[in-house]
Every structure is written in structure tokens, then in C-alpha cells.
């Protein structure tokens, strides 16, 4: 829930021998010697022969290897923002301090939600983020994690936005799971609203963020076999909000994805399965890839 990836080169002597009908053979056998390539007829090496000679022992040249495969996300920088932090619940005073989100002030962070059995949103988001990082890195992307549970709490929502901005990310995805009522099922992607107020200006990122969100909805549903939320977004899987500091303060394309509802037993069953979380990570990776292809 938001709070805010050689030809053997025929010796030249053979040609000379044929012309002189010598070299130990009869004139007839010499003149009937096969004449294969035009280059051999003139005494000049063929292209294949020249290459073999140029790269042979003692030539000093290094044979050309197979062409290097270009990975699809090479040169791209992607930021993954795992929602919340497993340590937040031990630092309620710190995360309750308010920070500037451009339009107003809001709490630094929250603890997030959990399933009825106690599986926390923070644990879920970190697991999916690790899987997503590996998928994106395997495609050549530079991947930045906003945090890796390597700090006691947070980071605060304003700092999360700054990390993506500083990385000059091609895209930022904040990973979450919702905490809605039983019966509310499915995933949705939260897009930034057009905001120009105080320190917030989302004018330049509204369009590309929507494109990113639309690609995520399509690819996430395909990879996980789940549907857009039945309780928000009118079945589109998209929700636009202006109250999230992580979006308001972003200067690069950014969205939040709510992968499912942890408070619904059927969704919770999926969210707690490692195999499904891998599908979720794959769906997000596919969505990002589709967005970057344009």
C-alpha cells in the first residue's frame, strides 16, 4: 500500500608447376589440375585465404570473435522503490514526523499493511523488488534500489523521490500491496496527477508516467494471470492521485503498483506464494521493457 529492469591456401608453387608441366608429374596431369577460384588463377590469395594468412601463426593479428550480443536494457537506469521498510514498526516516532511533499506536509512513511496471517507488506515489497532487480540487471540495466532494508527505517517519502531524481532514472516503480476490504481483489497502478504547487511540479512526467502505467497493467496481468482491481480505477487498473509525495516530488517517470489486496484471503494466498511473486516481478519487468521500447 503506497505511502506515499583454408580454404587451405594452395601453394603458389602449384600454379607454377602446372604452367611448367613439372614438379614430378606429366604435363597432362599438371594441366588437368583443378582450378577452383579466380584468385588462384592469378596467383593472388582468395578472401578466405587472405584471412587465414593474415590471422595465422606469427601474423600478430587477433581473429575476430562472434559479434557481441547487445542486451535490451543496456544503458538504461531503473530505480526500484520497495514500499515501506521492515523496521518501520520499531520506529514509529521517526516515521510519524512530517516532511514536505510539495503540496503540503505528510508523515515520513508508514508501516504498511499485512495479511491476516502476519505477512507484511514490507517483506512482500522487498522480496518482489529483489526478484525484479535480478530480472532487469540480466537485461543489461543499471538498477538502483531505494533501500534494501539496510537502514533502521524509511527512507522518508521525500528522500525516495530524490533518489530516483538523482539517478536520472529512465523509470521508477514503487512496489506495494494494498490493504483494502475483503472481496476487493486485483492489482492497480497509481499515476501522478498534474500538480504545480509549492515544490511539486509533475507537468513533465504525467504523460510518460501514464504510458509506463498502461504498459505495466497489460504485462502484469498477462504474467500473473490476475485482473485489474475490481474496487478502484473502474476496471482500467489505473488510479490517478495527487496526495503521494513520492509522485509529487518526482522529476522522472514514476508509478506505484499495488500488486494485490493483502486483506483479501484469495489475493493474500497469491501474494504469499514465492512462485507468484516471481510472476509479479516478471510482469513488472516486462512492463518496464515495453515502456522503454516506446
Short mmCIF file of C-alpha atoms in Angstrom, two decimals:
data_model
loop_
_atom_site.label_atom_id
_atom_site.label_comp_id
_atom_site.label_asym_id
_atom_site.label_seq_id
_atom_site.Cartn_x
_atom_site.Cartn_y
_atom_site.Cartn_z
CA UNK A 1 0.00 0.00 0.00
CA UNK A 2 1.74 3.19 -1.05
CA UNK A 3 2.57 5.90 1.14
CA UNK A 4 3.33 7.92 -0.44
CA UNK A 5 14.84 -3.69 -15.04
CA UNK A 6 41.83 -22.71 -45.81
CA UNK A 7 40.33 -22.83 -47.63
CA UNK A 8 43.79 -24.29 -47.39
CA UNK A 9 45.82 -21.92 -49.48
CA UNK A 10 47.07 -23.86 -52.43
CA UNK A 11 50.79 -23.19 -52.57
CA UNK A 12 51.64 -20.74 -55.25
CA UNK A 13 54.21 -23.23 -56.42
CA UNK A 14 51.39 -25.47 -57.62
CA UNK A 15 50.32 -22.87 -60.14
CA UNK A 16 53.89 -22.54 -61.33
CA UNK A 17 54.24 -26.29 -61.58
CA UNK A 18 51.12 -26.53 -63.69
CA UNK A 19 52.44 -23.96 -66.10
CA UNK A 20 55.75 -25.78 -66.48
CA UNK A 21 54.21 -29.30 -66.50
CA UNK A 22 56.79 -30.20 -63.93
CA UNK A 23 57.01 -30.94 -60.22
CA UNK A 24 57.28 -34.68 -60.81
CA UNK A 25 54.00 -35.02 -62.81
CA UNK A 26 53.27 -35.20 -66.51
CA UNK A 27 52.24 -32.15 -68.49
CA UNK A 28 48.82 -33.71 -68.86
CA UNK A 29 48.32 -34.22 -65.12
CA UNK A 30 49.58 -30.73 -64.47
CA UNK A 31 47.27 -29.07 -66.93
CA UNK A 32 44.31 -31.07 -65.59
CA UNK A 33 44.84 -29.87 -62.02
CA UNK A 34 41.60 -28.33 -60.74
CA UNK A 35 41.36 -24.58 -60.89
CA UNK A 36 38.96 -23.51 -58.20
CA UNK A 37 38.90 -19.82 -57.55
CA UNK A 38 39.62 -16.86 -59.75
CA UNK A 39 42.10 -15.59 -57.21
CA UNK A 40 44.07 -18.82 -57.58
CA UNK A 41 44.23 -18.39 -61.31
CA UNK A 42 46.06 -15.10 -60.94
CA UNK A 43 48.25 -16.35 -58.15
CA UNK A 44 46.59 -13.99 -55.63
CA UNK A 45 45.04 -15.46 -52.46
CA UNK A 46 41.26 -15.56 -52.18
CA UNK A 47 39.43 -13.63 -49.45
CA UNK A 48 39.27 -16.70 -47.24
CA UNK A 49 42.95 -17.46 -47.92
CA UNK A 50 43.99 -13.89 -47.19
CA UNK A 51 42.11 -14.01 -43.92
CA UNK A 52 43.70 -17.33 -42.98
CA UNK A 53 47.14 -15.98 -43.84
CA UNK A 54 46.56 -12.69 -42.04
CA UNK A 55 45.40 -14.38 -38.83
CA UNK A 56 47.66 -17.43 -38.98
CA UNK A 57 50.54 -18.19 -36.64
CA UNK A 58 53.03 -15.39 -36.46
CA UNK A 59 50.74 -12.83 -38.09
CA UNK A 60 50.25 -10.88 -34.85
CA UNK A 61 46.56 -10.34 -35.65
CA UNK A 62 43.74 -11.45 -33.31
CA UNK A 63 40.95 -13.35 -35.07
CA UNK A 64 37.60 -11.60 -34.84
CA UNK A 65 35.22 -13.29 -32.39
CA UNK A 66 31.46 -13.61 -32.69
CA UNK A 67 29.53 -10.32 -32.53
CA UNK A 68 28.76 -9.19 -29.00
CA UNK A 69 25.11 -9.51 -28.04
CA UNK A 70 23.50 -6.20 -27.11
CA UNK A 71 21.25 -6.57 -24.08
CA UNK A 72 17.83 -4.93 -24.45
CA UNK A 73 18.15 -2.62 -21.42
CA UNK A 74 21.83 -1.76 -21.76
CA UNK A 75 22.44 1.89 -20.97
CA UNK A 76 19.18 2.27 -19.05
CA UNK A 77 18.95 3.28 -15.40
CA UNK A 78 15.96 1.94 -13.49
CA UNK A 79 15.03 2.64 -9.89
CA UNK A 80 13.02 0.21 -7.77
CA UNK A 81 11.35 1.58 -4.67
CA UNK A 82 10.33 -1.20 -2.22
CA UNK A 83 7.39 0.24 -0.31
CA UNK A 84 7.90 0.79 3.44
CA UNK A 85 10.67 -0.87 5.46
CA UNK A 86 10.54 -3.96 7.71
CA UNK A 87 11.95 -1.86 10.56
CA UNK A 88 9.37 0.93 10.38
CA UNK A 89 7.16 -0.56 13.10
CA UNK A 90 10.05 -0.20 15.59
CA UNK A 91 10.48 3.48 14.75
CA UNK A 92 7.01 4.94 14.85
CA UNK A 93 8.16 8.28 16.26
CA UNK A 94 10.62 8.79 13.41
CA UNK A 95 8.27 7.76 10.61
CA UNK A 96 5.46 9.89 12.00
CA UNK A 97 7.49 13.09 11.60
CA UNK A 98 6.08 15.12 8.75
CA UNK A 99 8.02 16.06 5.62
CA UNK A 100 7.27 18.45 2.76
CA UNK A 101 5.68 16.72 -0.23
CA UNK A 102 5.32 19.91 -2.28
CA UNK A 103 1.61 20.43 -1.83
CA UNK A 104 1.60 20.03 1.96
CA UNK A 105 3.30 18.09 4.72
CA UNK A 106 2.82 14.40 5.34
CA UNK A 107 4.24 11.63 7.54
CA UNK A 108 7.73 10.42 6.61
CA UNK A 109 6.46 6.85 5.99
CA UNK A 110 4.12 4.21 7.40
CA UNK A 111 4.46 0.59 8.45
CA UNK A 112 2.34 -0.65 5.53
CA UNK A 113 -0.27 -3.37 5.75
CA UNK A 114 -0.10 -7.16 6.14
CA UNK A 115 -2.08 -10.34 5.55
CA UNK A 116 -4.30 -11.66 8.31
CA UNK A 117 -1.59 -14.24 8.99
CA UNK A 118 1.01 -11.53 9.55
CA UNK A 119 2.95 -11.50 6.27
CA UNK A 120 3.91 -7.84 5.99
CA UNK A 121 3.73 -5.58 3.01
CA UNK A 122 7.33 -4.51 3.68
CA UNK A 123 8.51 -8.13 3.42
CA UNK A 124 6.50 -8.61 0.24
CA UNK A 125 7.76 -5.47 -1.49
CA UNK A 126 11.39 -6.23 -0.68
CA UNK A 127 11.11 -9.80 -2.00
CA UNK A 128 9.46 -8.73 -5.26
CA UNK A 129 11.98 -5.87 -5.62
CA UNK A 130 14.92 -8.29 -5.32
CA UNK A 131 13.42 -10.53 -7.99
CA UNK A 132 12.71 -7.53 -10.21
CA UNK A 133 16.25 -6.20 -9.77
CA UNK A 134 17.73 -9.51 -10.93
CA UNK A 135 15.47 -9.66 -13.99
CA UNK A 136 16.29 -6.10 -15.07
CA UNK A 137 20.03 -6.46 -14.42
CA UNK A 138 20.09 -9.63 -16.55
CA UNK A 139 18.81 -7.48 -19.42
CA UNK A 140 21.68 -5.03 -19.01
CA UNK A 141 20.04 -2.29 -16.96
CA UNK A 142 21.71 -0.36 -14.17
CA UNK A 143 19.35 -0.96 -11.25
CA UNK A 144 19.13 1.18 -8.12
CA UNK A 145 17.20 0.07 -5.05
CA UNK A 146 15.87 2.95 -2.97
CA UNK A 147 16.58 0.81 0.10
CA UNK A 148 17.44 -2.79 0.85
CA UNK A 149 16.35 -2.99 4.50
CA UNK A 150 19.86 -1.70 5.16
CA UNK A 151 18.64 1.14 7.35
CA UNK A 152 16.60 1.15 10.51
CA UNK A 153 13.55 2.79 8.94
CA UNK A 154 12.42 4.68 5.88
CA UNK A 155 13.66 6.36 3.81
CA UNK A 156 11.08 9.10 4.04
CA UNK A 157 8.84 9.67 1.05
CA UNK A 158 10.62 12.88 0.01
CA UNK A 159 14.01 11.14 0.06
CA UNK A 160 12.64 8.27 -2.01
CA UNK A 161 11.74 10.75 -4.72
CA UNK A 162 15.14 12.44 -4.54
CA UNK A 163 16.94 9.10 -5.03
CA UNK A 164 15.11 8.48 -8.31
CA UNK A 165 15.71 12.05 -9.44
CA UNK A 166 19.43 11.93 -8.61
CA UNK A 167 19.81 8.69 -10.57
CA UNK A 168 18.23 10.39 -13.61
CA UNK A 169 16.20 7.22 -13.91
CA UNK A 170 14.52 6.22 -17.15
CA UNK A 171 11.71 4.90 -14.96
CA UNK A 172 10.92 4.39 -11.28
CA UNK A 173 8.50 1.79 -9.97
CA UNK A 174 7.41 1.77 -6.35
CA UNK A 175 6.30 -1.73 -5.34
CA UNK A 176 3.36 -2.11 -2.95
CA UNK A 177 0.40 -4.26 -1.92
CA UNK A 178 -2.92 -2.81 -0.83
CA UNK A 179 -4.84 -3.15 2.43
CA UNK A 180 -8.46 -2.87 1.36
CA UNK A 181 -11.64 -4.70 2.37
CA UNK A 182 -12.34 -8.39 1.89
CA UNK A 183 -13.76 -9.00 -1.58
CA UNK A 184 -11.73 -6.21 -3.11
CA UNK A 185 -9.34 -8.02 -5.41
CA UNK A 186 -6.80 -7.39 -8.15
CA UNK A 187 -3.93 -5.03 -8.89
CA UNK A 188 -3.74 -1.39 -9.90
CA UNK A 189 -1.13 1.16 -10.87
CA UNK A 190 -1.11 4.65 -9.33
CA UNK A 191 -0.20 7.52 -11.65
CA UNK A 192 0.86 11.06 -10.73
CA UNK A 193 -1.74 13.76 -11.16
CA UNK A 194 -0.78 17.06 -12.77
CA UNK A 195 0.47 19.09 -9.82
CA UNK A 196 2.11 22.51 -9.80
CA UNK A 197 2.20 23.71 -6.27
CA UNK A 198 4.95 24.60 -3.83
CA UNK A 199 7.92 22.34 -4.52
CA UNK A 200 5.90 19.94 -6.66
CA UNK A 201 5.73 20.08 -10.46
CA UNK A 202 4.73 16.89 -12.24
CA UNK A 203 3.96 18.57 -15.57
CA UNK A 204 6.76 16.84 -17.48
CA UNK A 205 6.23 13.36 -16.05
CA UNK A 206 2.45 12.96 -16.23
CA UNK A 207 2.47 11.75 -19.87
CA UNK A 208 5.38 9.30 -19.70
CA UNK A 209 4.24 8.03 -16.30
CA UNK A 210 0.83 7.18 -17.75
CA UNK A 211 2.47 5.34 -20.63
CA UNK A 212 4.58 3.38 -18.14
CA UNK A 213 1.49 2.60 -16.08
CA UNK A 214 -0.51 1.37 -19.05
CA UNK A 215 2.30 -0.97 -20.10
CA UNK A 216 2.54 -2.30 -16.55
CA UNK A 217 -1.18 -3.04 -16.36
CA UNK A 218 -1.09 -5.07 -19.57
CA UNK A 219 2.10 -7.01 -18.84
CA UNK A 220 1.43 -7.58 -15.14
CA UNK A 221 -1.97 -9.09 -15.82
CA UNK A 222 -0.52 -11.32 -18.53
CA UNK A 223 2.35 -12.58 -16.36
CA UNK A 224 0.37 -13.18 -13.16
CA UNK A 225 -2.98 -14.26 -14.58
CA UNK A 226 -4.73 -11.73 -12.32
CA UNK A 227 -7.06 -8.89 -13.22
CA UNK A 228 -7.16 -5.14 -12.65
CA UNK A 229 -8.74 -4.17 -9.34
CA UNK A 230 -12.49 -4.53 -9.03
CA UNK A 231 -12.71 -1.73 -6.48
CA UNK A 232 -10.72 1.14 -7.93
CA UNK A 233 -9.97 2.53 -11.39
CA UNK A 234 -13.25 1.40 -12.98
CA UNK A 235 -11.62 -1.76 -14.29
CA UNK A 236 -8.75 0.06 -16.02
CA UNK A 237 -6.15 -0.87 -13.43
CA UNK A 238 -5.16 2.81 -13.26
CA UNK A 239 -5.66 5.34 -10.47
CA UNK A 240 -4.51 8.97 -10.51
CA UNK A 241 -3.51 10.60 -7.21
CA UNK A 242 -2.10 13.94 -6.13
CA UNK A 243 -1.54 13.16 -2.44
CA UNK A 244 1.56 10.96 -2.71
CA UNK A 245 4.86 12.70 -2.07
CA UNK A 246 6.80 10.00 -3.89
CA UNK A 247 4.98 11.02 -7.09
CA UNK A 248 4.57 14.75 -6.46
CA UNK A 249 8.30 15.28 -5.94
CA UNK A 250 9.49 13.07 -8.78
CA UNK A 251 11.10 14.67 -11.83
CA UNK A 252 11.40 11.36 -13.70
CA UNK A 253 8.64 8.97 -14.86
CA UNK A 254 7.34 7.16 -11.80
CA UNK A 255 4.39 4.99 -10.77
CA UNK A 256 3.28 2.87 -7.84
CA UNK A 257 1.99 -0.64 -8.40
CA UNK A 258 -0.39 -2.25 -5.88
CA UNK A 259 0.14 -5.93 -6.69
CA UNK A 260 -2.97 -7.16 -4.88
CA UNK A 261 -5.01 -6.78 -1.70
CA UNK A 262 -3.33 -8.33 1.33
CA UNK A 263 -6.54 -8.20 3.35
CA UNK A 264 -8.50 -10.39 0.96
CA UNK A 265 -7.86 -14.11 1.60
CA UNK A 266 -7.74 -15.06 -2.09
CA UNK A 267 -5.34 -12.29 -3.03
CA UNK A 268 -3.32 -12.92 0.13
CA UNK A 269 -2.84 -16.56 -0.88
CA UNK A 270 -1.22 -15.42 -4.12
CA UNK A 271 0.91 -12.72 -2.53
CA UNK A 272 2.41 -15.19 -0.05
CA UNK A 273 3.46 -17.69 -2.75
CA UNK A 274 7.08 -17.35 -3.90
CA UNK A 275 6.21 -18.62 -7.39
CA UNK A 276 3.53 -15.95 -7.77
CA UNK A 277 5.89 -13.24 -6.55
CA UNK A 278 8.30 -14.28 -9.29
CA UNK A 279 5.48 -13.86 -11.81
CA UNK A 280 4.73 -10.45 -10.35
CA UNK A 281 8.37 -9.39 -10.75
CA UNK A 282 8.36 -10.71 -14.32
CA UNK A 283 5.21 -8.76 -15.12
CA UNK A 284 6.73 -5.53 -13.82
CA UNK A 285 9.97 -6.17 -15.72
CA UNK A 286 8.01 -6.86 -18.91
CA UNK A 287 6.01 -3.66 -18.44
CA UNK A 288 9.13 -1.57 -17.97
CA UNK A 289 10.73 -3.16 -21.02
CA UNK A 290 7.67 -2.46 -23.15
CA UNK A 291 7.61 1.16 -21.97
CA UNK A 292 11.27 1.71 -22.80
CA UNK A 293 10.80 0.28 -26.29
CA UNK A 294 8.26 3.04 -26.91
#
